[in-house]
mmCIF file of C-alpha atoms in Angstrom:
data_model
loop_
_atom_site.group_PDB
_atom_site.id
_atom_site.type_symbol
_atom_site.label_atom_id
_atom_site.label_comp_id
_atom_site.label_asym_id
_atom_site.label_seq_id
_atom_site.Cartn_x
_atom_site.Cartn_y
_atom_site.Cartn_z
ATOM 1 C CA MET A 26 13.316 -89.504 8.794
ATOM 2 C CA LEU A 27 13.827 -87.392 11.455
ATOM 3 C CA GLU A 28 16.862 -85.876 9.592
ATOM 4 C CA ASN A 29 14.150 -84.780 7.162
ATOM 5 C CA MET A 30 11.823 -83.310 9.444
ATOM 6 C CA GLY A 31 14.507 -81.166 11.695
ATOM 7 C CA GLU A 32 14.791 -80.139 8.265
ATOM 8 C CA GLU A 33 11.382 -79.365 7.048
ATOM 9 C CA MET A 34 10.911 -77.565 10.632
ATOM 10 C CA LYS A 35 14.166 -75.175 10.088
ATOM 11 C CA LYS A 36 12.378 -74.040 6.722
ATOM 12 C CA SER A 37 9.644 -73.593 8.308
ATOM 13 C CA SER A 38 10.894 -71.221 10.849
ATOM 14 C CA GLU A 39 12.749 -69.253 8.176
ATOM 15 C CA SER A 40 10.491 -65.878 8.189
ATOM 16 C CA PRO A 41 9.474 -65.522 4.515
ATOM 17 C CA PRO A 42 11.565 -63.142 2.218
ATOM 18 C CA PRO A 43 9.936 -59.690 2.275
ATOM 19 C CA THR A 44 7.648 -58.587 -0.801
ATOM 20 C CA SER A 45 9.198 -55.799 -2.218
ATOM 21 C CA PHE A 46 6.871 -52.455 -3.074
ATOM 22 C CA PRO A 47 6.688 -52.432 -6.719
ATOM 23 C CA SER A 48 6.063 -55.880 -6.620
ATOM 24 C CA LEU A 49 2.400 -54.799 -4.777
ATOM 25 C CA PRO A 50 -0.381 -54.630 -6.587
ATOM 26 C CA ASN A 51 -1.704 -51.417 -8.193
ATOM 27 C CA ASP A 52 -4.722 -50.254 -6.430
ATOM 28 C CA LEU A 53 -2.740 -51.718 -3.082
ATOM 29 C CA ALA A 54 0.489 -49.590 -4.122
ATOM 30 C CA LEU A 55 -2.090 -46.423 -4.771
ATOM 31 C CA ASN A 56 -3.803 -46.895 -1.407
ATOM 32 C CA ILE A 57 -0.623 -46.845 0.609
ATOM 33 C CA LEU A 58 0.703 -44.016 -1.705
ATOM 34 C CA ALA A 59 -2.701 -42.003 -1.008
ATOM 35 C CA ARG A 60 -2.243 -41.901 2.418
ATOM 36 C CA ILE A 61 1.377 -40.453 2.489
ATOM 37 C CA SER A 62 1.975 -36.907 2.374
ATOM 38 C CA LEU A 63 2.693 -35.034 -1.196
ATOM 39 C CA ILE A 64 5.846 -33.562 0.551
ATOM 40 C CA HIS A 65 7.507 -36.558 0.415
ATOM 41 C CA ARG A 66 7.271 -37.390 -3.507
ATOM 42 C CA PRO A 67 10.861 -36.073 -4.518
ATOM 43 C CA THR A 68 12.148 -38.614 -2.381
ATOM 44 C CA LEU A 69 9.418 -41.268 -3.729
ATOM 45 C CA SER A 70 9.928 -40.595 -6.916
ATOM 46 C CA LEU A 71 13.794 -41.649 -6.484
ATOM 47 C CA VAL A 72 12.214 -45.651 -5.568
ATOM 48 C CA SER A 73 11.756 -46.686 -9.382
ATOM 49 C CA LYS A 74 9.893 -45.685 -12.912
ATOM 50 C CA SER A 75 6.974 -47.553 -11.451
ATOM 51 C CA PHE A 76 6.633 -45.231 -8.393
ATOM 52 C CA ARG A 77 6.725 -42.299 -10.313
ATOM 53 C CA SER A 78 4.253 -43.031 -12.869
ATOM 54 C CA LEU A 79 2.108 -44.102 -10.131
ATOM 55 C CA LEU A 80 2.810 -40.026 -8.454
ATOM 56 C CA ALA A 81 1.893 -38.438 -11.652
ATOM 57 C CA SER A 82 -1.024 -40.486 -12.570
ATOM 58 C CA ARG A 83 -4.901 -39.330 -12.303
ATOM 59 C CA GLU A 84 -5.314 -42.618 -9.795
ATOM 60 C CA LEU A 85 -3.722 -41.315 -7.330
ATOM 61 C CA TYR A 86 -5.285 -38.293 -7.214
ATOM 62 C CA ALA A 87 -9.010 -40.225 -6.999
ATOM 63 C CA THR A 88 -7.427 -42.739 -4.690
ATOM 64 C CA ARG A 89 -6.462 -39.403 -2.306
ATOM 65 C CA THR A 90 -9.837 -37.942 -3.370
ATOM 66 C CA LEU A 91 -11.948 -40.872 -1.920
ATOM 67 C CA ILE A 92 -10.001 -41.604 1.271
ATOM 68 C CA GLU A 93 -10.144 -37.493 2.208
ATOM 69 C CA LYS A 94 -6.265 -37.776 1.911
ATOM 70 C CA THR A 95 -5.977 -33.880 -0.673
ATOM 71 C CA GLU A 96 -3.575 -31.406 0.342
ATOM 72 C CA SER A 97 -3.954 -27.871 -1.485
ATOM 73 C CA TYR A 98 -1.032 -26.515 -2.727
ATOM 74 C CA ILE A 99 -0.343 -22.629 -3.655
ATOM 75 C CA TYR A 100 0.864 -22.630 -7.504
ATOM 76 C CA VAL A 101 2.397 -19.016 -8.642
ATOM 77 C CA CYS A 102 3.187 -17.431 -12.013
ATOM 78 C CA LEU A 103 6.475 -15.411 -11.870
ATOM 79 C CA ASN A 104 7.384 -13.190 -15.278
ATOM 80 C CA SER A 105 11.494 -13.573 -13.983
ATOM 81 C CA ASN A 106 12.600 -10.517 -16.681
ATOM 82 C CA LYS A 107 11.620 -8.353 -16.979
ATOM 83 C CA LYS A 108 13.178 -7.168 -20.278
ATOM 84 C CA ASN A 109 12.100 -10.467 -21.709
ATOM 85 C CA HIS A 110 8.767 -11.767 -20.886
ATOM 86 C CA ASN A 111 9.816 -15.367 -19.573
ATOM 87 C CA PRO A 112 6.841 -16.565 -17.571
ATOM 88 C CA ARG A 113 7.313 -20.066 -15.349
ATOM 89 C CA TRP A 114 5.421 -21.434 -12.912
ATOM 90 C CA PHE A 115 6.075 -22.448 -9.503
ATOM 91 C CA THR A 116 4.347 -24.439 -5.977
ATOM 92 C CA LEU A 117 5.560 -23.266 -2.800
ATOM 93 C CA ALA A 118 6.666 -25.849 -0.389
ATOM 94 C CA PRO A 119 3.894 -26.518 2.565
ATOM 95 C CA VAL A 120 6.802 -27.606 4.561
ATOM 96 C CA PRO A 121 6.207 -24.417 7.226
ATOM 97 C CA GLN A 122 10.477 -24.742 8.235
ATOM 98 C CA ARG A 123 11.648 -25.350 4.438
ATOM 99 C CA GLN A 124 8.699 -23.040 2.321
ATOM 100 C CA ARG A 125 10.226 -21.517 -0.901
ATOM 101 C CA LEU A 126 9.174 -21.481 -4.288
ATOM 102 C CA ILE A 127 9.403 -24.829 -6.383
ATOM 103 C CA PRO A 128 9.874 -24.558 -9.792
ATOM 104 C CA ILE A 129 8.163 -26.945 -12.479
ATOM 105 C CA PRO A 130 9.228 -28.717 -14.699
ATOM 106 C CA ILE A 131 9.182 -26.995 -18.393
ATOM 107 C CA PRO A 132 8.633 -30.144 -20.433
ATOM 108 C CA ASN A 133 8.250 -30.586 -24.413
ATOM 109 C CA SER A 134 4.630 -29.685 -24.353
ATOM 110 C CA PHE A 135 5.122 -26.254 -22.803
ATOM 111 C CA PRO A 136 3.279 -23.627 -25.456
ATOM 112 C CA ASN A 137 5.842 -21.835 -27.237
ATOM 113 C CA GLN A 138 4.133 -18.842 -27.096
ATOM 114 C CA TYR A 139 2.908 -17.690 -23.405
ATOM 115 C CA PRO A 140 0.216 -15.344 -23.116
ATOM 116 C CA GLU A 141 2.420 -11.823 -22.854
ATOM 117 C CA SER A 142 -0.247 -10.782 -20.589
ATOM 118 C CA SER A 143 -3.963 -10.426 -19.572
ATOM 119 C CA SER A 144 -4.802 -13.890 -19.757
ATOM 120 C CA THR A 145 -7.110 -15.229 -16.907
ATOM 121 C CA VAL A 146 -6.334 -18.331 -14.496
ATOM 122 C CA VAL A 147 -8.557 -20.340 -12.923
ATOM 123 C CA SER A 148 -8.085 -24.292 -11.070
ATOM 124 C CA ILE A 149 -10.277 -26.905 -10.815
ATOM 125 C CA ASP A 150 -9.065 -30.022 -8.223
ATOM 126 C CA SER A 151 -4.997 -30.247 -9.402
ATOM 127 C CA GLU A 152 -5.512 -28.550 -13.057
ATOM 128 C CA ILE A 153 -5.004 -25.116 -14.121
ATOM 129 C CA TYR A 154 -6.640 -23.061 -16.922
ATOM 130 C CA VAL A 155 -5.046 -20.037 -18.417
ATOM 131 C CA ILE A 156 -7.773 -18.748 -20.344
ATOM 132 C CA GLY A 157 -6.929 -16.620 -23.469
ATOM 133 C CA GLY A 158 -4.743 -13.433 -22.960
ATOM 134 C CA PHE A 159 -2.434 -11.206 -25.200
ATOM 135 C CA LEU A 160 -0.537 -13.504 -28.141
ATOM 136 C CA LYS A 161 2.065 -11.027 -30.459
ATOM 137 C CA GLY A 162 -0.085 -8.069 -29.434
ATOM 138 C CA LYS A 163 -3.557 -9.302 -30.087
ATOM 139 C CA ARG A 164 -6.194 -10.876 -28.037
ATOM 140 C CA SER A 165 -6.250 -14.899 -27.747
ATOM 141 C CA ARG A 166 -8.543 -17.209 -28.553
ATOM 142 C CA ARG A 167 -6.323 -19.930 -26.726
ATOM 143 C CA VAL A 168 -6.724 -22.424 -23.841
ATOM 144 C CA LEU A 169 -4.017 -24.349 -22.383
ATOM 145 C CA VAL A 170 -4.078 -26.461 -19.333
ATOM 146 C CA LEU A 171 -1.507 -27.249 -16.968
ATOM 147 C CA ASP A 172 -1.574 -31.119 -15.385
ATOM 148 C CA CYS A 173 -0.206 -30.439 -11.896
ATOM 149 C CA GLN A 174 0.255 -34.097 -11.685
ATOM 150 C CA SER A 175 2.066 -34.833 -14.135
ATOM 151 C CA HIS A 176 3.348 -31.531 -14.536
ATOM 152 C CA GLN A 177 2.336 -30.911 -18.873
ATOM 153 C CA TRP A 178 -0.149 -28.627 -20.623
ATOM 154 C CA ILE A 179 -2.480 -29.470 -22.299
ATOM 155 C CA ARG A 180 -3.987 -27.253 -25.821
ATOM 156 C CA LEU A 181 -7.826 -27.060 -25.331
ATOM 157 C CA PRO A 182 -10.605 -26.497 -27.565
ATOM 158 C CA LYS A 183 -10.458 -22.680 -28.922
ATOM 159 C CA MET A 184 -12.833 -20.420 -27.531
ATOM 160 C CA ARG A 185 -15.451 -18.881 -30.154
ATOM 161 C CA VAL A 186 -14.006 -15.097 -29.362
ATOM 162 C CA PRO A 187 -10.807 -13.810 -28.652
ATOM 163 C CA ARG A 188 -10.179 -12.359 -25.085
ATOM 164 C CA GLU A 189 -8.233 -10.367 -23.082
ATOM 165 C CA LYS A 190 -8.663 -9.326 -19.126
ATOM 166 C CA ALA A 191 -11.944 -11.612 -19.222
ATOM 167 C CA ALA A 192 -14.037 -12.532 -16.099
ATOM 168 C CA ALA A 193 -13.835 -16.679 -15.115
ATOM 169 C CA ASN A 194 -15.390 -18.581 -12.457
ATOM 170 C CA VAL A 195 -15.840 -22.198 -11.588
ATOM 171 C CA ILE A 196 -19.541 -22.637 -11.330
ATOM 172 C CA ASP A 197 -20.708 -26.381 -11.384
ATOM 173 C CA GLY A 198 -17.720 -27.993 -12.950
ATOM 174 C CA LYS A 199 -18.062 -25.816 -15.959
ATOM 175 C CA ILE A 200 -15.575 -22.963 -16.673
ATOM 176 C CA PHE A 201 -17.393 -19.653 -17.326
ATOM 177 C CA VAL A 202 -16.071 -16.716 -19.255
ATOM 178 C CA ILE A 203 -17.242 -13.363 -19.743
ATOM 179 C CA GLY A 204 -16.521 -9.774 -21.737
ATOM 180 C CA GLY A 205 -12.757 -9.576 -22.666
ATOM 181 C CA CYS A 206 -14.024 -9.366 -26.087
ATOM 182 C CA ARG A 207 -13.958 -6.380 -29.134
ATOM 183 C CA SER A 208 -17.656 -7.158 -29.450
ATOM 184 C CA ASN A 209 -20.524 -5.829 -28.708
ATOM 185 C CA LYS A 210 -23.255 -8.573 -30.063
ATOM 186 C CA SER A 211 -24.308 -9.856 -26.659
ATOM 187 C CA LYS A 212 -23.828 -13.959 -28.382
ATOM 188 C CA ASP A 213 -20.461 -12.570 -27.748
ATOM 189 C CA TRP A 214 -20.899 -11.495 -24.111
ATOM 190 C CA GLY A 215 -19.541 -14.627 -22.379
ATOM 191 C CA GLU A 216 -19.512 -18.393 -23.187
ATOM 192 C CA VAL A 217 -19.172 -21.746 -21.373
ATOM 193 C CA TYR A 218 -16.630 -24.839 -21.120
ATOM 194 C CA ASP A 219 -17.915 -28.177 -20.418
ATOM 195 C CA ILE A 220 -15.342 -29.983 -19.342
ATOM 196 C CA LYS A 221 -16.738 -33.107 -19.877
ATOM 197 C CA THR A 222 -17.871 -32.912 -23.858
ATOM 198 C CA GLN A 223 -14.807 -30.389 -24.173
ATOM 199 C CA THR A 224 -16.876 -27.944 -26.543
ATOM 200 C CA TRP A 225 -17.651 -24.130 -25.723
ATOM 201 C CA GLU A 226 -21.305 -22.589 -25.805
ATOM 202 C CA PRO A 227 -22.652 -19.169 -26.003
ATOM 203 C CA LEU A 228 -23.245 -17.901 -22.803
ATOM 204 C CA SER A 229 -26.180 -15.483 -22.171
ATOM 205 C CA PRO A 230 -26.615 -12.272 -19.687
ATOM 206 C CA GLU A 231 -29.726 -13.433 -17.885
ATOM 207 C CA THR A 232 -27.724 -16.958 -17.271
ATOM 208 C CA PRO A 233 -29.364 -18.035 -13.959
ATOM 209 C CA ASP A 234 -26.176 -19.342 -12.282
ATOM 210 C CA LEU A 235 -24.826 -15.559 -12.578
ATOM 211 C CA THR A 236 -27.445 -14.235 -10.794
ATOM 212 C CA ALA A 237 -25.675 -15.149 -7.551
ATOM 213 C CA GLN A 238 -22.298 -13.514 -8.952
ATOM 214 C CA LYS A 239 -23.869 -10.644 -9.895
ATOM 215 C CA SER A 240 -25.699 -9.694 -6.503
ATOM 216 C CA VAL A 241 -22.606 -9.081 -4.317
ATOM 217 C CA VAL A 242 -22.636 -5.569 -5.048
ATOM 218 C CA PRO A 243 -25.348 -4.668 -8.258
ATOM 219 C CA GLY A 244 -23.832 -3.265 -11.136
ATOM 220 C CA ARG A 245 -20.418 -5.645 -10.583
ATOM 221 C CA LEU A 246 -18.879 -8.812 -11.333
ATOM 222 C CA VAL A 247 -17.061 -10.948 -9.160
ATOM 223 C CA MET A 248 -16.042 -13.387 -10.340
ATOM 224 C CA GLY A 249 -12.339 -15.930 -9.684
ATOM 225 C CA GLY A 250 -11.254 -13.429 -7.222
ATOM 226 C CA LYS A 251 -11.589 -10.651 -9.607
ATOM 227 C CA VAL A 252 -13.807 -7.419 -9.661
ATOM 228 C CA TYR A 253 -15.391 -6.237 -13.178
ATOM 229 C CA VAL A 254 -17.311 -3.040 -13.340
ATOM 230 C CA MET A 255 -20.574 -3.805 -15.580
ATOM 231 C CA ASN A 256 -21.925 -1.079 -18.299
ATOM 232 C CA GLY A 257 -24.709 -3.390 -19.906
ATOM 233 C CA LEU A 258 -21.932 -5.338 -22.006
ATOM 234 C CA LYS A 259 -19.371 -3.928 -21.490
ATOM 235 C CA LEU A 260 -17.226 -5.547 -18.176
ATOM 236 C CA ASN A 261 -14.229 -3.475 -17.373
ATOM 237 C CA PHE A 262 -11.398 -4.773 -14.962
ATOM 238 C CA ARG A 263 -11.737 -3.404 -11.901
ATOM 239 C CA GLU A 264 -9.338 -5.217 -9.365
ATOM 240 C CA SER A 265 -8.212 -8.245 -7.821
ATOM 241 C CA VAL A 266 -8.860 -9.495 -4.539
ATOM 242 C CA CYS A 267 -10.227 -12.255 -2.088
ATOM 243 C CA LEU A 268 -13.082 -12.646 -0.358
ATOM 244 C CA VAL A 269 -12.327 -13.496 2.673
ATOM 245 C CA GLY A 270 -15.046 -14.963 5.502
ATOM 246 C CA ILE A 271 -14.588 -13.042 9.038
ATOM 247 C CA ASP A 272 -16.497 -14.934 10.969
ATOM 248 C CA LYS A 273 -20.532 -16.474 9.811
ATOM 249 C CA ASN A 274 -21.919 -13.180 9.064
ATOM 250 C CA VAL A 275 -18.890 -10.897 7.442
ATOM 251 C CA LEU A 276 -17.582 -11.540 4.188
ATOM 252 C CA CYS A 277 -15.198 -8.971 3.116
ATOM 253 C CA GLN A 278 -12.868 -7.987 0.158
ATOM 254 C CA ILE A 279 -9.089 -7.805 0.675
ATOM 255 C CA PHE A 280 -7.102 -5.992 -2.194
ATOM 256 C CA VAL A 281 -3.794 -4.155 -2.182
ATOM 257 C CA ARG A 282 -3.430 -1.353 -3.522
ATOM 258 C CA ASN A 283 -0.202 1.107 -3.767
ATOM 259 C CA GLY A 284 1.620 -1.094 -2.622
ATOM 260 C CA LYS A 285 -0.447 -1.505 1.026
ATOM 261 C CA LEU A 286 -3.504 -4.046 1.652
ATOM 262 C CA LEU A 287 -6.730 -2.453 1.894
ATOM 263 C CA TRP A 288 -10.342 -3.878 2.725
ATOM 264 C CA ARG A 289 -14.171 -3.070 2.474
ATOM 265 C CA ASP A 290 -17.500 -5.153 3.502
ATOM 266 C CA ALA A 291 -18.247 -6.775 0.286
ATOM 267 C CA ASN A 292 -21.496 -6.443 1.168
ATOM 268 C CA GLU A 293 -21.821 -2.778 0.995
ATOM 269 C CA GLU A 294 -23.344 -0.968 -1.856
ATOM 270 C CA VAL A 295 -20.704 2.499 -1.995
ATOM 271 C CA GLU A 296 -17.428 1.654 -2.671
ATOM 272 C CA CYS A 297 -14.930 2.270 0.438
ATOM 273 C CA TRP A 298 -11.489 1.104 0.520
ATOM 274 C CA THR A 299 -10.022 1.280 4.423
ATOM 275 C CA LYS A 300 -6.074 0.205 5.226
ATOM 276 C CA VAL A 301 -6.402 -3.394 6.957
ATOM 277 C CA TRP A 302 -4.745 -2.164 10.693
ATOM 278 C CA GLY A 303 -1.700 -3.983 12.407
ATOM 279 C CA LEU A 304 0.419 -4.450 9.660
ATOM 280 C CA GLU A 305 3.296 -2.147 10.663
ATOM 281 C CA GLU A 306 6.011 -5.018 10.550
ATOM 282 C CA LEU A 307 5.058 -4.775 7.023
ATOM 283 C CA SER A 308 4.648 -1.005 6.642
ATOM 284 C CA SER A 309 8.087 -0.727 4.880
ATOM 285 C CA ASN A 310 7.306 -3.037 1.990
ATOM 286 C CA TYR A 311 5.577 -2.721 -1.299
ATOM 287 C CA LEU A 312 2.625 -5.598 -1.608
ATOM 288 C CA VAL A 313 1.995 -6.506 -4.820
ATOM 289 C CA SER A 314 -0.508 -9.123 -4.371
ATOM 290 C CA VAL A 315 -2.797 -11.028 -2.502
ATOM 291 C CA VAL A 316 -3.355 -14.558 -2.733
ATOM 292 C CA ASN A 317 -6.680 -16.530 -0.984
ATOM 293 C CA LEU A 318 -5.630 -19.156 1.232
ATOM 294 C CA CYS A 319 -7.698 -22.605 1.584
ATOM 295 C CA GLY A 320 -10.149 -21.798 4.220
ATOM 296 C CA GLY A 321 -9.529 -20.185 7.815
ATOM 297 C CA GLY A 322 -10.278 -16.699 6.717
ATOM 298 C CA ARG A 323 -6.358 -16.076 5.694
ATOM 299 C CA VAL A 324 -4.493 -14.461 3.031
ATOM 300 C CA MET A 325 -1.055 -14.837 1.847
ATOM 301 C CA VAL A 326 0.380 -11.481 0.179
ATOM 302 C CA TRP A 327 3.878 -10.634 -1.633
ATOM 303 C CA TRP A 328 6.021 -8.236 -2.713
ATOM 304 C CA LYS A 329 9.307 -7.780 -3.841
ATOM 305 C CA LYS A 330 12.735 -6.599 -1.570
ATOM 306 C CA HIS A 331 15.940 -6.648 -3.272
ATOM 307 C CA LEU A 332 16.381 -9.712 -5.387
ATOM 308 C CA LYS A 333 13.944 -11.248 -2.825
ATOM 309 C CA ILE A 334 10.512 -12.161 -2.996
ATOM 310 C CA TRP A 335 8.832 -12.309 0.122
ATOM 311 C CA CYS A 336 4.812 -13.613 1.141
ATOM 312 C CA ALA A 337 3.272 -13.282 4.521
ATOM 313 C CA GLU A 338 0.455 -15.063 5.597
ATOM 314 C CA ILE A 339 -2.204 -12.597 7.406
ATOM 315 C CA SER A 340 -5.597 -13.525 9.637
ATOM 316 C CA PHE A 341 -7.913 -10.904 10.062
ATOM 317 C CA GLU A 342 -9.783 -9.789 13.097
ATOM 318 C CA ARG A 343 -13.434 -7.637 12.352
ATOM 319 C CA ARG A 344 -13.537 -4.889 15.377
ATOM 320 C CA GLY A 345 -16.913 -2.778 15.059
ATOM 321 C CA PHE A 346 -18.113 -2.021 11.576
ATOM 322 C CA GLU A 347 -14.919 0.375 10.712
ATOM 323 C CA GLU A 348 -11.673 -1.542 11.322
ATOM 324 C CA LEU A 349 -10.000 -4.251 10.511
ATOM 325 C CA LEU A 350 -7.104 -5.475 12.182
ATOM 326 C CA GLY A 351 -4.793 -7.951 10.415
ATOM 327 C CA PHE A 352 -2.235 -10.274 12.075
ATOM 328 C CA VAL A 353 1.023 -11.580 10.361
ATOM 329 C CA GLU A 354 1.340 -15.032 11.330
ATOM 330 C CA CYS A 355 4.956 -15.857 9.547
ATOM 331 C CA SER A 356 6.590 -14.438 6.910
ATOM 332 C CA LYS A 357 10.060 -15.423 4.927
ATOM 333 C CA SER A 358 12.016 -15.279 2.010
ATOM 334 C CA VAL A 359 10.927 -17.833 -0.426
ATOM 335 C CA PHE A 360 12.949 -17.345 -3.811
ATOM 336 C CA THR A 361 16.095 -15.080 -5.246
ATOM 337 C CA PHE A 362 16.105 -13.882 -8.470
ATOM 338 C CA GLU A 363 20.080 -14.794 -9.663
ATOM 339 C CA GLY A 364 21.845 -11.629 -10.902
ATOM 340 C CA TRP A 365 19.269 -9.576 -12.295
ATOM 341 C CA ASP A 366 16.051 -7.435 -10.750
ATOM 342 C CA SER A 367 12.981 -8.577 -12.703
ATOM 343 C CA GLY A 368 10.503 -5.199 -11.603
ATOM 344 C CA PHE A 369 7.584 -4.640 -9.261
ATOM 345 C CA ASP A 370 5.390 -6.832 -12.202
ATOM 346 C CA PHE A 371 6.680 -10.001 -11.687
ATOM 347 C CA PHE A 372 3.807 -11.504 -10.433
ATOM 348 C CA MET A 373 1.281 -13.099 -12.882
ATOM 349 C CA HIS A 374 -0.985 -15.449 -11.366
ATOM 350 C CA SER A 375 -1.720 -17.762 -9.122
ATOM 351 C CA ALA A 376 -4.020 -20.591 -8.005
ATOM 352 C CA ILE A 377 -5.339 -23.238 -5.331
ATOM 353 C CA VAL A 378 -4.728 -26.715 -6.748
ATOM 354 C CA THR A 379 -5.681 -30.072 -4.843
ATOM 355 C CA HIS A 380 -3.694 -33.281 -5.057
#
């Protein structure tokens, strides 16, 4: 009897075997994974197929949103070959010491014909919408969405009217698309896409949701980081800008023209672009694009030098009413073209995505 008791005590003193992570209930596994930065996603995805599935799931994004652990990432689309149209999406790795452009895998769902140019891009949460543009020299009604969780492409219902260089923005969870068509009919002026019902409806110029958009500057429409000149029902694309809050009461438009960074007060009716001072270390580079960063009143500028793509993060300080100082917080080479030159028009689109 004593011998049996000794064996039982020995067994009870032994620690139980550890539970493997994949054997945890899905809810618990999601709760743990949601608290880990997506920087570690490539490593975690190697653990098992179930891990890869969880990391690409909408449930993980929903859990991260619920516990306020989402992160913002910059996605860019580059035309990697100036002779043959070959667009490719990349994400900018968030690790400062190893920041570089990481190509998005090309799945079977990638469209055979990607818009040649003039498409419009907006993002909602972890999805990027590519709207209209030219296909085989004609305006397109097509709308594509890139799910940045699974990196799969999805075709959405087509727009009512073919469009290129349309104005687009997300308002109250719906995508408003304006202009970019040949028609002068008011019913074709714009349309709105309801994500929940997956339907397009005509959009009137008098829609209340657009009033605030048009009031930035009379006769202008600022949507999705682009400025359009309004002439009746006609909408002409003017330039891509970043709206940056310098302080509580100052909103500036930041813009690249002829390779230089310019700015203007967004509330001034008179259009007067002025040089951003303090960027001497970038003066030898021909800037090609500027991208908003999430919060903090900063932007990221892009340029190409030889076969390398560079980017720099810039913060701002207002000096009086007529000067804006820029400060280069960091700059780095993030991509190298392999064996050929892409030209200066390599930068097609950018979007801020949350995971």
